[in-house]
Coordinates of C-alpha atoms in Angstrom, one line a residue:
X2 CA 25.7 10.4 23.4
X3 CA 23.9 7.2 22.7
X4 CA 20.1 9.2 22.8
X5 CA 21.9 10.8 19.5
X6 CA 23.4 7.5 18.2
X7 CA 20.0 5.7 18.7
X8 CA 18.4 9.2 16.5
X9 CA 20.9 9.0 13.7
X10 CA 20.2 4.8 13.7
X11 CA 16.3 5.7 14.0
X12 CA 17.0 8.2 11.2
X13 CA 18.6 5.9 8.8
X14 CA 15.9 2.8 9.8
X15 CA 13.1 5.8 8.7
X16 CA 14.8 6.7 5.3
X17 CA 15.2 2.4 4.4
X18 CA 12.2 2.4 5.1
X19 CA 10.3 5.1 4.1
X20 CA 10.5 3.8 0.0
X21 CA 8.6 0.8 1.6
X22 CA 5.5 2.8 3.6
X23 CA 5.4 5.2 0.6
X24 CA 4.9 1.7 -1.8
X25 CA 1.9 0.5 0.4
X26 CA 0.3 3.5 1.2
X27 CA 0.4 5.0 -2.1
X28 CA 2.2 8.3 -0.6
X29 CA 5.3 10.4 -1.5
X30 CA 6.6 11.5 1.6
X31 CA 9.8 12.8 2.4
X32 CA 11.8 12.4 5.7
X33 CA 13.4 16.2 5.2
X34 CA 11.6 18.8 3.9
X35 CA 13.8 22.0 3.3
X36 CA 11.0 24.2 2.7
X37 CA 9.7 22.7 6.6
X38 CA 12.2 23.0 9.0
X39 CA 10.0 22.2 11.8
X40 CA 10.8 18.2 11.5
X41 CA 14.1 19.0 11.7
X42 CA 13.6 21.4 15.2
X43 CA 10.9 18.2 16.2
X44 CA 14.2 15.9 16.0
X45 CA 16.3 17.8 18.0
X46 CA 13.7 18.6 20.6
X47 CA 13.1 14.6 21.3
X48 CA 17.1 14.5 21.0
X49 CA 17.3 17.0 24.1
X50 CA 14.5 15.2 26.1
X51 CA 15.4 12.0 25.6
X52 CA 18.9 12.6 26.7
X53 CA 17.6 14.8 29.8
X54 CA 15.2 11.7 30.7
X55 CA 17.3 8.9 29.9
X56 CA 20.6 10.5 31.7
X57 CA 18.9 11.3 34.8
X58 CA 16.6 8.6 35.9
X59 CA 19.9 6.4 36.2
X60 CA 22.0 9.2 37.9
X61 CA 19.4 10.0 40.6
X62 CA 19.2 6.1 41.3
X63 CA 23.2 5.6 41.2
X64 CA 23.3 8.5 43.4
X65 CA 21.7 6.6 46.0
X66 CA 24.0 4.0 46.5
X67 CA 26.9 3.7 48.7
X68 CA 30.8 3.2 47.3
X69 CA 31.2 0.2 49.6
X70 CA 28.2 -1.8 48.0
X71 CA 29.1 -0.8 44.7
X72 CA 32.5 -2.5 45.1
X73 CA 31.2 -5.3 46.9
X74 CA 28.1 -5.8 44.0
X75 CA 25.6 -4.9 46.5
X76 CA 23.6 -3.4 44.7
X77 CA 19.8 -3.3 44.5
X78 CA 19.4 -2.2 40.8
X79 CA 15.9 -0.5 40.2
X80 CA 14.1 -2.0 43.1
X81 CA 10.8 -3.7 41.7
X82 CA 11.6 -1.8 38.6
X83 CA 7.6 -0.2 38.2
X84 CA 8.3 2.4 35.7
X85 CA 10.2 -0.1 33.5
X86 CA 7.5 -3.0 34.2
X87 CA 4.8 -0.6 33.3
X88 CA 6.3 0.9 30.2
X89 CA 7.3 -2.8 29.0
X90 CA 3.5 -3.8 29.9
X91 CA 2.3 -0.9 27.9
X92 CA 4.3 -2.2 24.7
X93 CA 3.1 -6.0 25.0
X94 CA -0.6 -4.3 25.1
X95 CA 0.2 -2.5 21.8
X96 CA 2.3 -5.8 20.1
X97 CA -0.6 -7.9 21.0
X98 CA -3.5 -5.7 20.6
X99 CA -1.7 -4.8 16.9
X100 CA -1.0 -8.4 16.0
X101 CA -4.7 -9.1 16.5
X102 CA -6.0 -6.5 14.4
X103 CA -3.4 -7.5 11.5
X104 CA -4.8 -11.1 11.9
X105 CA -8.6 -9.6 11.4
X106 CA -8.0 -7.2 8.5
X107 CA -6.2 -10.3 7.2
X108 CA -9.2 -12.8 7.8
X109 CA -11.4 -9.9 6.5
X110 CA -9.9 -9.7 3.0
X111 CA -9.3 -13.0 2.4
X112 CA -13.2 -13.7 3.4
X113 CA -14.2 -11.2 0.8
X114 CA -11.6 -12.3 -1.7
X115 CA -13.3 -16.0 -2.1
X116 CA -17.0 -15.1 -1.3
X117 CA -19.2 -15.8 -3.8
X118 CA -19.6 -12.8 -5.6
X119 CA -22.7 -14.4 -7.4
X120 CA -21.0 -14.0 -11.0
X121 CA -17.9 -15.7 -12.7
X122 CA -14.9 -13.0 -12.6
X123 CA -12.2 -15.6 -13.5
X124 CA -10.9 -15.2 -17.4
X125 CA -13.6 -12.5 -17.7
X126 CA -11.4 -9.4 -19.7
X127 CA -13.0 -6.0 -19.5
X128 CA -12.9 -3.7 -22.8
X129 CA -13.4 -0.1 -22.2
X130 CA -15.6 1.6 -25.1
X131 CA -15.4 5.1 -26.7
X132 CA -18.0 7.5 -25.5
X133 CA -18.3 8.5 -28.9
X134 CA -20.1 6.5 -31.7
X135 CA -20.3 3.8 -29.3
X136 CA -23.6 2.5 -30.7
X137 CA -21.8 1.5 -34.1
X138 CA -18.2 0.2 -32.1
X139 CA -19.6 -2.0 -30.2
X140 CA -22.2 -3.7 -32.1
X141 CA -18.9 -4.4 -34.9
X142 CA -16.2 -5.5 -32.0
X143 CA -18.5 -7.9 -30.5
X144 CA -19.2 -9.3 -33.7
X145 CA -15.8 -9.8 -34.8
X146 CA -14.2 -10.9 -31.5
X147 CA -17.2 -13.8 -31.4
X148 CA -15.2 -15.1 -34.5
X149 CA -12.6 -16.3 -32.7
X150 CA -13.1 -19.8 -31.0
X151 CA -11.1 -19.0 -27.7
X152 CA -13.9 -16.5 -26.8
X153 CA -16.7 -18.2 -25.0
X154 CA -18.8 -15.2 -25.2
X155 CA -19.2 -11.6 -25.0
X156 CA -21.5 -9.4 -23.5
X157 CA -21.7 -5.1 -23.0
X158 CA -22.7 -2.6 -20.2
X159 CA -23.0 1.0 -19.7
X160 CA -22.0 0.8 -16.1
X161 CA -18.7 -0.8 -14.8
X162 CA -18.9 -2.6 -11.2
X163 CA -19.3 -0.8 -8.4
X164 CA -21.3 2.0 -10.0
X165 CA -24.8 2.1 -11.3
X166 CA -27.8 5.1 -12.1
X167 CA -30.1 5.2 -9.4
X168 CA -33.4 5.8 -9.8
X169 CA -37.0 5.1 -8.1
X170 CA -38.8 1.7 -9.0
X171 CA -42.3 0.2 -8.3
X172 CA -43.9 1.3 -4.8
X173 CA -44.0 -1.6 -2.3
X174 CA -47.1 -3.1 -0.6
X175 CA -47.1 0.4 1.8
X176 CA -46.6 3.0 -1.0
X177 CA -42.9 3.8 -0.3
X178 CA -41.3 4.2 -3.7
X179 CA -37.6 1.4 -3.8
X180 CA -34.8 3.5 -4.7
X181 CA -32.8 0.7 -7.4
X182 CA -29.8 0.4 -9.2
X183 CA -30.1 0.6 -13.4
X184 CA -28.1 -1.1 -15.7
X185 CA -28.2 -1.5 -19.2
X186 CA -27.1 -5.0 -20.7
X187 CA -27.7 -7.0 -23.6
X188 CA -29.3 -10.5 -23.7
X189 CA -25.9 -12.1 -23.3
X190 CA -25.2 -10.2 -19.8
X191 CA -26.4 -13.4 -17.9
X192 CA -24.6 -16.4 -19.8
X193 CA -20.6 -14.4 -20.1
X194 CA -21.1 -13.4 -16.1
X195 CA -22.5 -17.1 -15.3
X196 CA -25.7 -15.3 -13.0
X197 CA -28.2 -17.6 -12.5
X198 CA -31.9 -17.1 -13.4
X199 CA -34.0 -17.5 -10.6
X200 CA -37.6 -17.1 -12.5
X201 CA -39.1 -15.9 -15.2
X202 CA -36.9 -15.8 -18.4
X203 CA -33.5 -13.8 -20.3
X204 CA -34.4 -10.9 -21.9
X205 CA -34.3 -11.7 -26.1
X206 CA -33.2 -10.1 -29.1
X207 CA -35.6 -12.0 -30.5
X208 CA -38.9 -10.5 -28.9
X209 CA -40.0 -7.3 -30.3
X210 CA -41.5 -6.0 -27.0
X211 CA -37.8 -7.1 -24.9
X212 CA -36.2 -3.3 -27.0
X213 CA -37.7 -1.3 -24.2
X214 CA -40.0 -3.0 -22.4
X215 CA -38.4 -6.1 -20.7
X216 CA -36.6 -6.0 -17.7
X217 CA -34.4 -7.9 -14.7
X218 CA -34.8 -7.5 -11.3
X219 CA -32.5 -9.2 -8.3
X220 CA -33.5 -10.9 -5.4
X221 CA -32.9 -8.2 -3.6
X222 CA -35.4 -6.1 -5.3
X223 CA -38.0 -8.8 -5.0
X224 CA -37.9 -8.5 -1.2
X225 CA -37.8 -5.0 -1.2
X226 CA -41.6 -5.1 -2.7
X227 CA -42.4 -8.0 -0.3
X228 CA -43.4 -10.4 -3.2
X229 CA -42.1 -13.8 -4.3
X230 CA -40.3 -14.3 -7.0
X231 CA -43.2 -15.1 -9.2
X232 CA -44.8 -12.5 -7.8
X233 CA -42.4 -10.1 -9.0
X234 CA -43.2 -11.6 -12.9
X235 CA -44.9 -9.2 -15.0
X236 CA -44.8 -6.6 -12.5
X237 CA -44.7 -2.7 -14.3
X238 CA -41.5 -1.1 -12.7
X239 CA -42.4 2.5 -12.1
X240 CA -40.4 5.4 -13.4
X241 CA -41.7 8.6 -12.7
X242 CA -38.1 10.3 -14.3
X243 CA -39.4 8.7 -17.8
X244 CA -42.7 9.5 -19.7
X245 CA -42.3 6.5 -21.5
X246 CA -44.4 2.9 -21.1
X247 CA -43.1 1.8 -17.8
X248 CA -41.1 -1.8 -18.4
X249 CA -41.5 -5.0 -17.3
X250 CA -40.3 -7.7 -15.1
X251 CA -39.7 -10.4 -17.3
X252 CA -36.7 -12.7 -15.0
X253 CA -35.7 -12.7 -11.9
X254 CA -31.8 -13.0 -11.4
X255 CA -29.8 -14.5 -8.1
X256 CA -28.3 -11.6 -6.2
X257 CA -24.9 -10.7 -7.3
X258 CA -22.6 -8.1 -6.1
X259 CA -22.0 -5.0 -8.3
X260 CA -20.5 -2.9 -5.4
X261 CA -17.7 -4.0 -2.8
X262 CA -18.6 -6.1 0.5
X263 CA -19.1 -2.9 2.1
X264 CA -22.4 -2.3 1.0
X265 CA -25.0 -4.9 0.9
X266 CA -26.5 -6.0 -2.0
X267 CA -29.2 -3.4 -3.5
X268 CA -32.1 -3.4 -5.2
X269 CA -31.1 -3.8 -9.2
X270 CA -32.5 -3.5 -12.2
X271 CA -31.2 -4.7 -15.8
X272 CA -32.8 -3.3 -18.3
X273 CA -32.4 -4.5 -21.9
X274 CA -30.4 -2.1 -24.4
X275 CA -31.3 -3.9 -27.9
X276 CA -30.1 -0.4 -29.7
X277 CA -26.0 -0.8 -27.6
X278 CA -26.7 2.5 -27.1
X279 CA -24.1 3.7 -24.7
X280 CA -22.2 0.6 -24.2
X281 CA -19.2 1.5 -22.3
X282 CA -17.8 -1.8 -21.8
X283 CA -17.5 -4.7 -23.5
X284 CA -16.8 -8.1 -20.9
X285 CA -15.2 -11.1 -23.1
X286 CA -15.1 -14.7 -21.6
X287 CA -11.8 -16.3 -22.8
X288 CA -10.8 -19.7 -22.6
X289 CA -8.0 -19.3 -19.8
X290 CA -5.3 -22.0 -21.4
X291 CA -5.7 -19.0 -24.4
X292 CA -5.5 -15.8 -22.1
X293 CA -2.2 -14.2 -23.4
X294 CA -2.9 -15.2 -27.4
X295 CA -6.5 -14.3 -26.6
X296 CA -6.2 -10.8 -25.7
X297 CA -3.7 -9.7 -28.2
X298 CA -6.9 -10.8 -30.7
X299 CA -8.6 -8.5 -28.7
X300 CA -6.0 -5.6 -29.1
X301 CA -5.7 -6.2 -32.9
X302 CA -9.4 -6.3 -33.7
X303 CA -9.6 -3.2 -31.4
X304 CA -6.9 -1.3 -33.7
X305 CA -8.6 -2.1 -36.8
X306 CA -12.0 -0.8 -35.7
X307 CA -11.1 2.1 -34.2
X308 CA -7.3 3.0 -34.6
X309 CA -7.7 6.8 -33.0
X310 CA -8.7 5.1 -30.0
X311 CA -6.2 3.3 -27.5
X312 CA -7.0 -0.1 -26.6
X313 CA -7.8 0.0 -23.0
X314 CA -8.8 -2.9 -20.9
X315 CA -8.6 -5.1 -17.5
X316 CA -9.5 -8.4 -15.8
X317 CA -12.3 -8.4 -14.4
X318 CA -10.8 -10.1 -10.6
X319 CA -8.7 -7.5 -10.7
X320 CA -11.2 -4.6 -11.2
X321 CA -12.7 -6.2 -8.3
X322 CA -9.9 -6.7 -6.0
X323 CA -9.1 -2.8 -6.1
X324 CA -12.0 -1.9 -4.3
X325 CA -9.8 -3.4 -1.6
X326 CA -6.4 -1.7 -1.6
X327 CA -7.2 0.2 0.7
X328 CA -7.4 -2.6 3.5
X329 CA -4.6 -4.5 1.8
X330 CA -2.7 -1.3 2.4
X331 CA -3.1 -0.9 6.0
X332 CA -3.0 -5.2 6.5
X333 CA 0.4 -4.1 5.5
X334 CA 1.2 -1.2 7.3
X335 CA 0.1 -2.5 10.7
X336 CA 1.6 -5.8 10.0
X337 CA 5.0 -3.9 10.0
X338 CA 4.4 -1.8 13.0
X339 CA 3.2 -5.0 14.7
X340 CA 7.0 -6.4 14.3
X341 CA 8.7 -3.4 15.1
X342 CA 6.5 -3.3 18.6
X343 CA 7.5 -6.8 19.1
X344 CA 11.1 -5.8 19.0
X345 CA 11.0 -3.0 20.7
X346 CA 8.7 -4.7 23.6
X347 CA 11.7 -7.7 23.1
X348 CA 14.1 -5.0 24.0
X349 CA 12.6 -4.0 27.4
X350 CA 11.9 -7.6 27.9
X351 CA 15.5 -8.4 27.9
X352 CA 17.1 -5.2 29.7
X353 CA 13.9 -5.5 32.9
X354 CA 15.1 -9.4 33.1
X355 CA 18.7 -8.3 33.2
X356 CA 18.3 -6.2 35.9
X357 CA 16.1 -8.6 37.5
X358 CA 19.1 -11.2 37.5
X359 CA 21.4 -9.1 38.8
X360 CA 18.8 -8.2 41.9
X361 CA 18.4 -11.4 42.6
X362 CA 21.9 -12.1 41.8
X363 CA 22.5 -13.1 45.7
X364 CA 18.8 -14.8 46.0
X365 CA 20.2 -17.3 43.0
X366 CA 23.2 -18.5 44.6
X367 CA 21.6 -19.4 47.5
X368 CA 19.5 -21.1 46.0
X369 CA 22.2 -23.0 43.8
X370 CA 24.0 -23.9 46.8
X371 CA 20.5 -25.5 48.6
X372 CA 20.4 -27.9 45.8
X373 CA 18.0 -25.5 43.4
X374 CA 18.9 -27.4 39.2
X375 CA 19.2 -25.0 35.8
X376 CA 15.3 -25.7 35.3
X377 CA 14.1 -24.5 38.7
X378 CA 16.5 -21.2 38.3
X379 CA 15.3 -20.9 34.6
X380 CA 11.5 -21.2 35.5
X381 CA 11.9 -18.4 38.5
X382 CA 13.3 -15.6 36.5
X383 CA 11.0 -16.7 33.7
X384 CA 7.8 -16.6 35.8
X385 CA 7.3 -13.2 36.7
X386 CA 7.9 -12.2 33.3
X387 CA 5.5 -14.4 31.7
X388 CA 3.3 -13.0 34.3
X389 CA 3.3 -9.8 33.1
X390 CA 2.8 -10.9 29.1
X391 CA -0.4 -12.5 30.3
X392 CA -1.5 -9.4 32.1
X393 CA -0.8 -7.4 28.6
X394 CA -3.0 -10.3 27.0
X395 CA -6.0 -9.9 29.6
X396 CA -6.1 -5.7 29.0
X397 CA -5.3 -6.4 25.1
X398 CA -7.8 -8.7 24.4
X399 CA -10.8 -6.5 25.2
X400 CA -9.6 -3.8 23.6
X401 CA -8.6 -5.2 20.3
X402 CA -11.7 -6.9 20.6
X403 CA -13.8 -3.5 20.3
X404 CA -11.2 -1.7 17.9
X405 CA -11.9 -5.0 15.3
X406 CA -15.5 -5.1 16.1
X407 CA -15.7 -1.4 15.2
X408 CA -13.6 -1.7 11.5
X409 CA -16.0 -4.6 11.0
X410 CA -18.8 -2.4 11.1
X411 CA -17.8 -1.2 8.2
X412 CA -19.0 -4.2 5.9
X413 CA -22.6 -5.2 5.3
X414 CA -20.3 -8.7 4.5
X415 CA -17.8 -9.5 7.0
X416 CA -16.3 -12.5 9.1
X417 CA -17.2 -13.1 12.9
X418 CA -14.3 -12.5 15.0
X419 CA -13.4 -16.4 16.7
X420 CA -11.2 -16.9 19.7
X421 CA -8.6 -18.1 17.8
X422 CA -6.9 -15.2 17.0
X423 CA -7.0 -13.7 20.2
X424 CA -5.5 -17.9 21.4
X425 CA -2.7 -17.4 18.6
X426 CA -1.5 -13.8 18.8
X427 CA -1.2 -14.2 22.8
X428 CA 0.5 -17.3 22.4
X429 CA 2.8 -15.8 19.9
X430 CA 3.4 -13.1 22.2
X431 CA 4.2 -15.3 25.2
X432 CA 6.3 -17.6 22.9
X433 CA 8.6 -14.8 21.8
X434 CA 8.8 -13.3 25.6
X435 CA 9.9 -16.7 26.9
X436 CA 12.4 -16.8 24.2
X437 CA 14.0 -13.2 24.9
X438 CA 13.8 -13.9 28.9
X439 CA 15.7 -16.9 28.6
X440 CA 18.8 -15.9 27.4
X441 CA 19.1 -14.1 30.9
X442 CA 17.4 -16.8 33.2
X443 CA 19.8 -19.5 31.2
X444 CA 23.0 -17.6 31.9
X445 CA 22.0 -16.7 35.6
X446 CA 21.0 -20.4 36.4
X447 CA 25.0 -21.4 35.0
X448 CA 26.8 -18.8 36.3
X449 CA 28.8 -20.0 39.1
X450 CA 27.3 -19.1 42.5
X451 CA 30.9 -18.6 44.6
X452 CA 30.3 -15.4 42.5
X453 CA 27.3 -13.9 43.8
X454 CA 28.6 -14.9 47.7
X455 CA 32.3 -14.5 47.8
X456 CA 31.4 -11.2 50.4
X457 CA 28.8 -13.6 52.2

């Protein structure tokens, strides 16, 4: 009876909170499926060997024990309890072990969150062009959205973050050819994204041989050929895809990130694109007191250039930050599973230090009567408990440890694990065991002890 009360309250928890896990994890599931009727068989299969389990483990102990002791309270309930302590122990290891890696993926995203990404992404709106007739669009929307005083500046790209064309560069000093990453930009690229030029000089509207011929590299790219930076100056870049006259290095830039922290920073090139031609985004630097007035300019100039066309667009921090949802997701997800093994460790915690007060139900009175205070009573039943928390610490500890290290491993960028948060989830651990033991150890140390020894 109570296996199948504790399924139906399971039950109803899963379906509360089943709107929840679907939210973060960006799923539709269902907890019934009438075209599957194997959940439903599942349930009633743990329903039946639960019960079995859970009704005879106490009926073969009970079974052992004599009528007279029962009636006197004689009773030696579960021995030294191994099973429980072990399953109990078992939980803590998950709560901890789970609380750890929360705290990581945690550290992890907020550590790529505010590292420098090498470019200004704050007020930085991102305009997504037609792929038709976007040579004409773009040139006239930049022109017109430069009218108005609350845009700082403007700049266009045929490549959004996170993506770029590959292709093969200049061979290095031992003839290997540097695969790079090719973007086309216009000469206001480097001022609207705040990149910092390291050498050399912008590429300029102004300089007949910057249409096709001028190029920037990244720091990146510079080590990859094993020169300095003004090395790398008037360097040809190499590419055997394009019959044309091969370009030149003009500038050297700071590295910046195009791609997500889980991929270090590659070789790049920007090349110059003085004819707009295939300009797929337009990035507008707005005055952030003006945001909301701001990008309804934007909308409106957007309708009157090219009213077939929706107006489509985004913030550039934002573009960025959903390269992480993923890990945001699962922070999430194992941040709730990390409190409901808490509570369910809790539980054990409490029934394994009930039974041990009513083992030692005898020891205590004694022990009351030779003069033993509330504290001393309090700190026995506690003891062997918070014994067994630290023992969950000690076995979590190195395997959290090796489960973070592993996730880590997938960043090129990522934080160094620090004892800390090994300190702070074992301490909250220990913190919330000592609370849920000492409801029991509190009422055993002032219970009355003429109790426990009226049959002495």
């Amino acid at each position: 009876l109570l296996t199948a009360l504790a399924l139906v309250l399971g039950i109803g928890v899963a379906e509360l909170l089943l709107p929840v896990f679907n939210a973060m994890s960006q799923k539709s599931l269902s907890l019934f499926n009438l075209e599957n009727l194997n959940s439903i068989g599942i349930l009633f299969g743990i329903l039946i060997v639960t019960g079995l389990m859970a009704g005879s483990y106490p009926a073969i102990i009970l079974s052992r024990f004599s009528p007279v002791a029962v009636f006197k309270g004689d009773l030696s309930v579960g021995g030294r309890n191994r099973f429980t302590r072990g399953m109990v122990l078992v939980q803590y290891v998950l709560s901890v072990s789970l609380i750890i890696i929360t705290l990581v993926i945690v550290q992890q995203l907020d550590f790529m969150r505010h590292k420098d990404t090498g470019f200004a992404t704050d007020a930085v709106v991102v305009v997504d062009m037609p792929h038709e007739n976007t040579d004409n669009v773009y040139e006239l929307y930049k022109q017109q959205i430069l009218k108005n005083d609350n845009i700082v500046t403007a700049t266009g790209s045929d490549r959004a973050f996170t993506s770029g064309k590959s292709m093969r560069g200049t061979k290095n000093d031992k003839g290997e050819w540097v695969v790079v990453r090719l973007i086309r930009v216009d000469e206001d690229y480097l001022k609207t994204l705040d990149i910092d030029l390291l050498a050399g000089r912008n590429i300029s509207s102004e300089m007949a041989t910057d249409a096709t011929l001028a190029v920037l590299v990244n720091e990146a790219y510079v080590k990859k050929l094993n020169w300095t930076n003004e090395q790398a100056l008037g360097q040809q870049l190499l590419d055997l895809d394009d019959n044309q006259e091969p370009p030149v290095i003009v500038g050297v830039v700071r590295d910046f990130h195009i791609d997500s922290m889980h991929r270090e920073i590659e070789p790049l090139v920007l090349h110059n694109n003085p004819d707009y031609h295939r300009m797929y985004r337009v990035l507008v630097r707005i005055r952030p007191s003006e945001m909301p007035q701001t990008v309804d300019f934007l909308k409106d100039t957007w309708e009157t250039l090219v009213p077939d066309q929706p107006f489509k667009y985004a913030f550039l921090d934002e573009e960025l930050d959903k390269q992480y949802k993923s890990e945001e997701q699962w922070s999430q997800i194992i941040g709730y599973a990390s409190f409901f093994a808490i509570l369910i460790s809790c539980l054990g915690l409490l029934g394994l230090a009930a039974l041990a007060v009513t083992r030692r139900t005898k020891e205590i009175g004694i022990r009351k009567v030779l003069g033993a205070s509330a504290p001393n009573i309090i700190s026995l039943i506690a003891r062997e408990f918070l014994i067994l928390v630290a023992i969950a610490n000690l076995i979590a500890w190195p395997l959290s440890y090796g489960i973070a290290s592993q996730w880590l491993q997938n960043f090129a960028y990522r934080i160094d694990l620090s004892v800390w948060v090994f300190v702070a989830a074992g301490v909250l651990v220990v913190l919330v065991a000592l609370f849920t033991v000492s409801s029991q150890a509190i009422r055993a140390a002032f219970t009355n002890p003429v109790k426990s020894l009226r049959y002495e």
